[in-house]
Each structure stands twice: as C-alpha cells, then as structure tokens.
Short mmCIF file of N, CA and C in Angstrom, two decimals:
data_model
loop_
_atom_site.label_atom_id
_atom_site.label_comp_id
_atom_site.label_asym_id
_atom_site.label_seq_id
_atom_site.Cartn_x
_atom_site.Cartn_y
_atom_site.Cartn_z
N MET A 6 152.35 70.80 -32.90
CA MET A 6 152.19 70.13 -34.17
C MET A 6 151.21 70.94 -35.02
N LYS A 7 151.51 71.03 -36.29
CA LYS A 7 150.63 71.69 -37.25
C LYS A 7 150.09 70.64 -38.21
N ILE A 8 148.83 70.80 -38.59
CA ILE A 8 148.14 69.84 -39.45
C ILE A 8 147.56 70.58 -40.65
N SER A 9 147.61 69.94 -41.82
CA SER A 9 146.87 70.44 -42.98
C SER A 9 145.84 69.38 -43.36
N ILE A 10 144.76 69.83 -43.96
CA ILE A 10 143.66 68.93 -44.34
C ILE A 10 143.62 68.81 -45.85
N GLU A 11 143.37 67.59 -46.32
CA GLU A 11 143.10 67.35 -47.74
C GLU A 11 141.75 66.65 -47.80
N TRP A 12 140.83 67.18 -48.59
CA TRP A 12 139.53 66.54 -48.68
C TRP A 12 139.02 66.54 -50.11
N VAL A 13 138.21 65.53 -50.40
CA VAL A 13 137.57 65.41 -51.71
C VAL A 13 136.13 65.86 -51.54
N TYR A 14 135.75 66.86 -52.33
CA TYR A 14 134.40 67.42 -52.28
C TYR A 14 133.64 66.94 -53.51
N ARG A 15 132.40 66.51 -53.30
CA ARG A 15 131.57 66.02 -54.39
C ARG A 15 130.31 66.88 -54.48
N THR A 16 130.02 67.42 -55.67
CA THR A 16 128.82 68.23 -55.87
C THR A 16 127.61 67.33 -56.04
N LYS A 17 126.44 67.95 -56.12
CA LYS A 17 125.19 67.18 -56.30
C LYS A 17 125.21 66.36 -57.58
N ASN A 18 125.82 66.91 -58.65
CA ASN A 18 125.83 66.19 -59.92
C ASN A 18 127.00 65.22 -60.05
N GLY A 19 127.81 65.05 -59.00
CA GLY A 19 128.87 64.05 -58.99
C GLY A 19 130.25 64.54 -59.34
N THR A 20 130.41 65.82 -59.64
CA THR A 20 131.73 66.37 -59.92
C THR A 20 132.55 66.39 -58.63
N GLU A 21 133.81 65.95 -58.73
CA GLU A 21 134.67 65.90 -57.55
C GLU A 21 135.87 66.82 -57.72
N ALA A 22 136.33 67.38 -56.61
CA ALA A 22 137.54 68.20 -56.59
C ALA A 22 138.28 67.96 -55.28
N VAL A 23 139.60 68.05 -55.34
CA VAL A 23 140.44 67.86 -54.15
C VAL A 23 140.89 69.24 -53.66
N PHE A 24 140.76 69.46 -52.36
CA PHE A 24 141.15 70.73 -51.74
C PHE A 24 142.20 70.48 -50.66
N HIS A 25 143.12 71.43 -50.52
CA HIS A 25 144.16 71.38 -49.49
C HIS A 25 144.06 72.64 -48.65
N SER A 26 144.16 72.49 -47.33
CA SER A 26 144.10 73.65 -46.44
C SER A 26 145.50 74.13 -46.09
N GLU A 27 145.55 75.28 -45.44
CA GLU A 27 146.81 75.75 -44.87
C GLU A 27 147.04 75.00 -43.56
N GLU A 28 148.22 75.15 -42.98
CA GLU A 28 148.52 74.49 -41.71
C GLU A 28 147.74 75.15 -40.58
N MET A 29 147.33 74.33 -39.62
CA MET A 29 146.54 74.80 -38.48
C MET A 29 146.77 73.87 -37.30
N SER A 30 146.21 74.22 -36.16
CA SER A 30 146.32 73.37 -34.98
C SER A 30 145.47 72.11 -35.18
N PRO A 31 145.83 71.01 -34.53
CA PRO A 31 145.01 69.80 -34.64
C PRO A 31 143.57 70.01 -34.16
N GLU A 32 143.40 70.84 -33.13
CA GLU A 32 142.05 71.10 -32.61
C GLU A 32 141.18 71.77 -33.68
N MET A 33 141.76 72.74 -34.38
CA MET A 33 141.03 73.44 -35.43
C MET A 33 140.74 72.49 -36.60
N ALA A 34 141.69 71.63 -36.93
CA ALA A 34 141.51 70.69 -38.03
C ALA A 34 140.37 69.72 -37.75
N VAL A 35 140.29 69.22 -36.53
CA VAL A 35 139.20 68.31 -36.16
C VAL A 35 137.86 69.03 -36.23
N SER A 36 137.81 70.25 -35.72
CA SER A 36 136.58 71.03 -35.74
C SER A 36 136.09 71.27 -37.18
N LEU A 37 137.01 71.67 -38.06
CA LEU A 37 136.64 71.91 -39.46
C LEU A 37 136.20 70.62 -40.16
N ALA A 38 136.91 69.53 -39.90
CA ALA A 38 136.56 68.26 -40.54
C ALA A 38 135.18 67.78 -40.12
N GLU A 39 134.87 67.91 -38.84
CA GLU A 39 133.54 67.51 -38.37
C GLU A 39 132.46 68.36 -39.01
N ASP A 40 132.72 69.65 -39.18
CA ASP A 40 131.76 70.53 -39.83
C ASP A 40 131.58 70.17 -41.30
N MET A 41 132.69 69.86 -41.99
CA MET A 41 132.61 69.47 -43.40
C MET A 41 131.85 68.17 -43.59
N GLU A 42 132.03 67.23 -42.66
CA GLU A 42 131.32 65.95 -42.76
C GLU A 42 129.82 66.13 -42.63
N LYS A 43 129.39 67.13 -41.87
CA LYS A 43 127.95 67.38 -41.69
C LYS A 43 127.26 67.75 -42.99
N THR A 44 128.01 68.31 -43.95
CA THR A 44 127.40 68.69 -45.23
C THR A 44 127.00 67.47 -46.05
N GLY A 45 127.66 66.34 -45.81
CA GLY A 45 127.37 65.12 -46.55
C GLY A 45 128.00 65.10 -47.93
N ARG A 46 128.77 66.11 -48.27
CA ARG A 46 129.38 66.17 -49.61
C ARG A 46 130.88 65.90 -49.57
N THR A 47 131.40 65.63 -48.42
CA THR A 47 132.82 65.32 -48.31
C THR A 47 133.00 63.83 -48.47
N LYS A 48 133.72 63.44 -49.52
CA LYS A 48 133.91 62.03 -49.81
C LYS A 48 135.02 61.43 -48.95
N ARG A 49 136.15 62.16 -48.82
CA ARG A 49 137.28 61.66 -48.06
C ARG A 49 138.00 62.84 -47.42
N ILE A 50 138.41 62.66 -46.16
CA ILE A 50 139.19 63.68 -45.45
C ILE A 50 140.46 63.02 -44.92
N SER A 51 141.60 63.64 -45.22
CA SER A 51 142.88 63.16 -44.71
C SER A 51 143.60 64.33 -44.04
N PHE A 52 144.41 64.01 -43.06
CA PHE A 52 145.17 65.01 -42.33
C PHE A 52 146.65 64.70 -42.50
N PHE A 53 147.48 65.73 -42.64
CA PHE A 53 148.91 65.54 -42.80
C PHE A 53 149.65 66.48 -41.87
N ASP A 54 150.65 65.92 -41.14
CA ASP A 54 151.47 66.78 -40.29
C ASP A 54 152.64 67.31 -41.12
N ILE A 55 153.51 68.10 -40.49
CA ILE A 55 154.57 68.76 -41.25
C ILE A 55 155.61 67.78 -41.79
N SER A 56 155.67 66.56 -41.24
CA SER A 56 156.61 65.56 -41.76
C SER A 56 155.99 64.71 -42.87
N GLY A 57 154.72 64.99 -43.21
CA GLY A 57 154.05 64.26 -44.29
C GLY A 57 153.31 63.02 -43.84
N THR A 58 153.28 62.76 -42.55
CA THR A 58 152.56 61.60 -42.03
C THR A 58 151.06 61.81 -42.16
N SER A 59 150.37 60.79 -42.64
CA SER A 59 148.92 60.87 -42.83
C SER A 59 148.20 60.42 -41.57
N TRP A 60 147.13 61.12 -41.23
CA TRP A 60 146.31 60.82 -40.06
C TRP A 60 144.86 60.71 -40.49
N THR A 61 144.10 59.84 -39.82
CA THR A 61 142.66 59.81 -40.01
C THR A 61 142.04 60.68 -38.92
N LEU A 62 140.76 60.99 -39.07
CA LEU A 62 140.07 61.79 -38.05
C LEU A 62 140.09 61.07 -36.71
N LYS A 63 139.88 59.77 -36.73
CA LYS A 63 139.87 58.97 -35.50
C LYS A 63 141.25 59.02 -34.82
N GLU A 64 142.32 58.89 -35.59
CA GLU A 64 143.68 58.94 -35.03
C GLU A 64 143.99 60.31 -34.45
N LEU A 65 143.55 61.35 -35.13
CA LEU A 65 143.80 62.71 -34.66
C LEU A 65 143.06 62.99 -33.35
N LYS A 66 141.82 62.52 -33.25
CA LYS A 66 141.06 62.68 -32.01
C LYS A 66 141.73 61.92 -30.87
N LYS A 67 142.23 60.71 -31.16
CA LYS A 67 142.90 59.91 -30.14
C LYS A 67 144.18 60.62 -29.67
N TYR A 68 144.92 61.19 -30.62
CA TYR A 68 146.14 61.93 -30.28
C TYR A 68 145.82 63.11 -29.36
N LEU A 69 144.77 63.86 -29.70
CA LEU A 69 144.38 65.02 -28.88
C LEU A 69 143.98 64.58 -27.47
N LYS A 70 143.32 63.45 -27.37
CA LYS A 70 142.92 62.92 -26.06
C LYS A 70 144.16 62.54 -25.24
N GLU A 71 145.16 61.94 -25.91
CA GLU A 71 146.37 61.50 -25.23
C GLU A 71 147.20 62.67 -24.69
N ILE A 72 147.27 63.76 -25.44
CA ILE A 72 148.11 64.89 -25.00
C ILE A 72 147.36 65.87 -24.12
N GLU A 73 146.11 65.59 -23.83
CA GLU A 73 145.29 66.51 -23.04
C GLU A 73 145.93 66.85 -21.70
N THR A 74 146.55 65.86 -21.06
CA THR A 74 147.14 66.09 -19.74
C THR A 74 148.64 66.36 -19.80
N GLU A 75 149.23 66.29 -20.99
CA GLU A 75 150.66 66.54 -21.15
C GLU A 75 150.89 67.97 -21.63
N PRO A 76 151.99 68.58 -21.22
CA PRO A 76 152.33 69.89 -21.78
C PRO A 76 152.62 69.76 -23.27
N HIS A 77 152.13 70.69 -24.07
CA HIS A 77 152.39 70.69 -25.51
C HIS A 77 152.41 72.12 -26.01
N HIS A 78 152.78 72.32 -27.26
CA HIS A 78 152.99 73.66 -27.83
C HIS A 78 153.94 74.45 -26.93
N ILE A 79 155.10 73.86 -26.69
CA ILE A 79 156.08 74.43 -25.76
C ILE A 79 156.94 75.49 -26.47
N THR A 80 157.09 76.64 -25.81
CA THR A 80 157.96 77.71 -26.30
C THR A 80 158.87 78.13 -25.15
N VAL A 81 160.16 78.22 -25.43
CA VAL A 81 161.14 78.59 -24.40
C VAL A 81 161.88 79.85 -24.87
N TYR A 82 162.00 80.83 -23.98
CA TYR A 82 162.74 82.06 -24.26
C TYR A 82 163.89 82.18 -23.27
N PHE A 83 165.06 82.57 -23.78
CA PHE A 83 166.23 82.80 -22.94
C PHE A 83 166.66 84.26 -23.10
N ASP A 84 167.21 84.82 -22.02
CA ASP A 84 167.73 86.17 -22.07
C ASP A 84 168.90 86.25 -21.10
N GLY A 85 169.89 87.01 -21.47
CA GLY A 85 171.05 87.16 -20.60
C GLY A 85 171.55 88.59 -20.61
N GLY A 86 172.35 88.90 -19.64
CA GLY A 86 172.90 90.25 -19.57
C GLY A 86 174.22 90.25 -18.81
N PHE A 87 174.95 91.35 -18.98
CA PHE A 87 176.24 91.50 -18.30
C PHE A 87 176.38 92.95 -17.85
N ASP A 88 176.70 93.12 -16.58
CA ASP A 88 176.93 94.45 -16.02
C ASP A 88 178.44 94.67 -15.98
N ARG A 89 178.91 95.61 -16.81
CA ARG A 89 180.36 95.86 -16.91
C ARG A 89 180.94 96.42 -15.61
N ALA A 90 180.17 97.23 -14.91
CA ALA A 90 180.68 97.86 -13.68
C ALA A 90 180.96 96.81 -12.60
N SER A 91 180.00 95.92 -12.38
CA SER A 91 180.18 94.92 -11.32
C SER A 91 180.77 93.61 -11.85
N LYS A 92 180.86 93.52 -13.18
CA LYS A 92 181.38 92.31 -13.84
C LYS A 92 180.57 91.07 -13.46
N LYS A 93 179.26 91.27 -13.37
CA LYS A 93 178.36 90.16 -13.06
C LYS A 93 177.45 89.91 -14.26
N ALA A 94 177.15 88.65 -14.44
CA ALA A 94 176.27 88.25 -15.55
C ALA A 94 175.04 87.56 -14.98
N GLY A 95 173.98 87.59 -15.76
CA GLY A 95 172.76 86.92 -15.34
C GLY A 95 172.09 86.27 -16.54
N LEU A 96 171.33 85.26 -16.25
CA LEU A 96 170.63 84.53 -17.31
C LEU A 96 169.21 84.26 -16.84
N GLY A 97 168.28 84.44 -17.74
CA GLY A 97 166.88 84.17 -17.41
C GLY A 97 166.26 83.26 -18.45
N CYS A 98 165.25 82.55 -18.03
CA CYS A 98 164.57 81.61 -18.91
C CYS A 98 163.09 81.58 -18.54
N VAL A 99 162.22 81.49 -19.56
CA VAL A 99 160.79 81.35 -19.30
C VAL A 99 160.25 80.29 -20.25
N VAL A 100 159.34 79.46 -19.76
CA VAL A 100 158.76 78.38 -20.55
C VAL A 100 157.25 78.57 -20.60
N TYR A 101 156.69 78.64 -21.81
CA TYR A 101 155.25 78.72 -22.01
C TYR A 101 154.78 77.41 -22.62
N TYR A 102 153.63 76.91 -22.18
CA TYR A 102 153.08 75.68 -22.76
C TYR A 102 151.58 75.65 -22.56
N LYS A 103 150.93 74.76 -23.32
CA LYS A 103 149.49 74.53 -23.15
C LYS A 103 149.30 73.17 -22.50
N GLN A 104 148.29 73.11 -21.64
CA GLN A 104 147.98 71.86 -20.96
C GLN A 104 146.52 71.87 -20.56
N ASN A 105 145.88 70.73 -20.63
CA ASN A 105 144.46 70.59 -20.26
C ASN A 105 143.58 71.59 -20.98
N SER A 106 143.74 71.69 -22.30
CA SER A 106 142.95 72.66 -23.07
C SER A 106 141.51 72.20 -23.26
N GLY A 107 141.23 70.92 -22.94
CA GLY A 107 139.93 70.29 -23.16
C GLY A 107 138.79 71.08 -22.72
#
C-alpha cells in the first residue's frame, strides 16, 4: 500500500497553507507525520491511500500493527523456458514479501 500525506501548516502569524506529499510507504508516512506534529505548527494531518480512502494517524498505526505478522508488499516473478532439442519446458516462480518489519 502507498500513502500520501495532506497537512495544514500554520505559521507564527496565523497564515495557513495546505501541502500534499508524494506517495510513500505507510511506515514512512507515520514517521514523517510524528515529526511534523513535534513542530507544533501542523494543524491537521490526513493520509490517503491510492484508492482515495482517508486515514487518521491512529488508524494508520493500527493498520501497521495488524499487518506486522502478515506477509505484505508481495512481489511475484515468473519465468519459463523451452528446450527445442529435448522438447522439454520448465517454469519457475519466486515470491518476495516483507514480514515482521517491526
């Protein structure tokens, strides 16, 4: 899953601006949001996945906790070949995933 962050920044004199981030991993989004909150100038932080669903920081942390023991960020590669001399074919598959990244 990829997440983008939208946050409202407020300056000392009260001027506000809305910023949007590029897509990133949920782990990186949580880390950045926690750092932005430490400044005390972030009025509101929202997270959006690629389908447009809105998440709060609390929901995103809960999601990360839930998938901690499940495989995620799964990538599968397939490869095949054929030997004309022996007329034999072969197929290979490899699966990469992340798990227990905590």
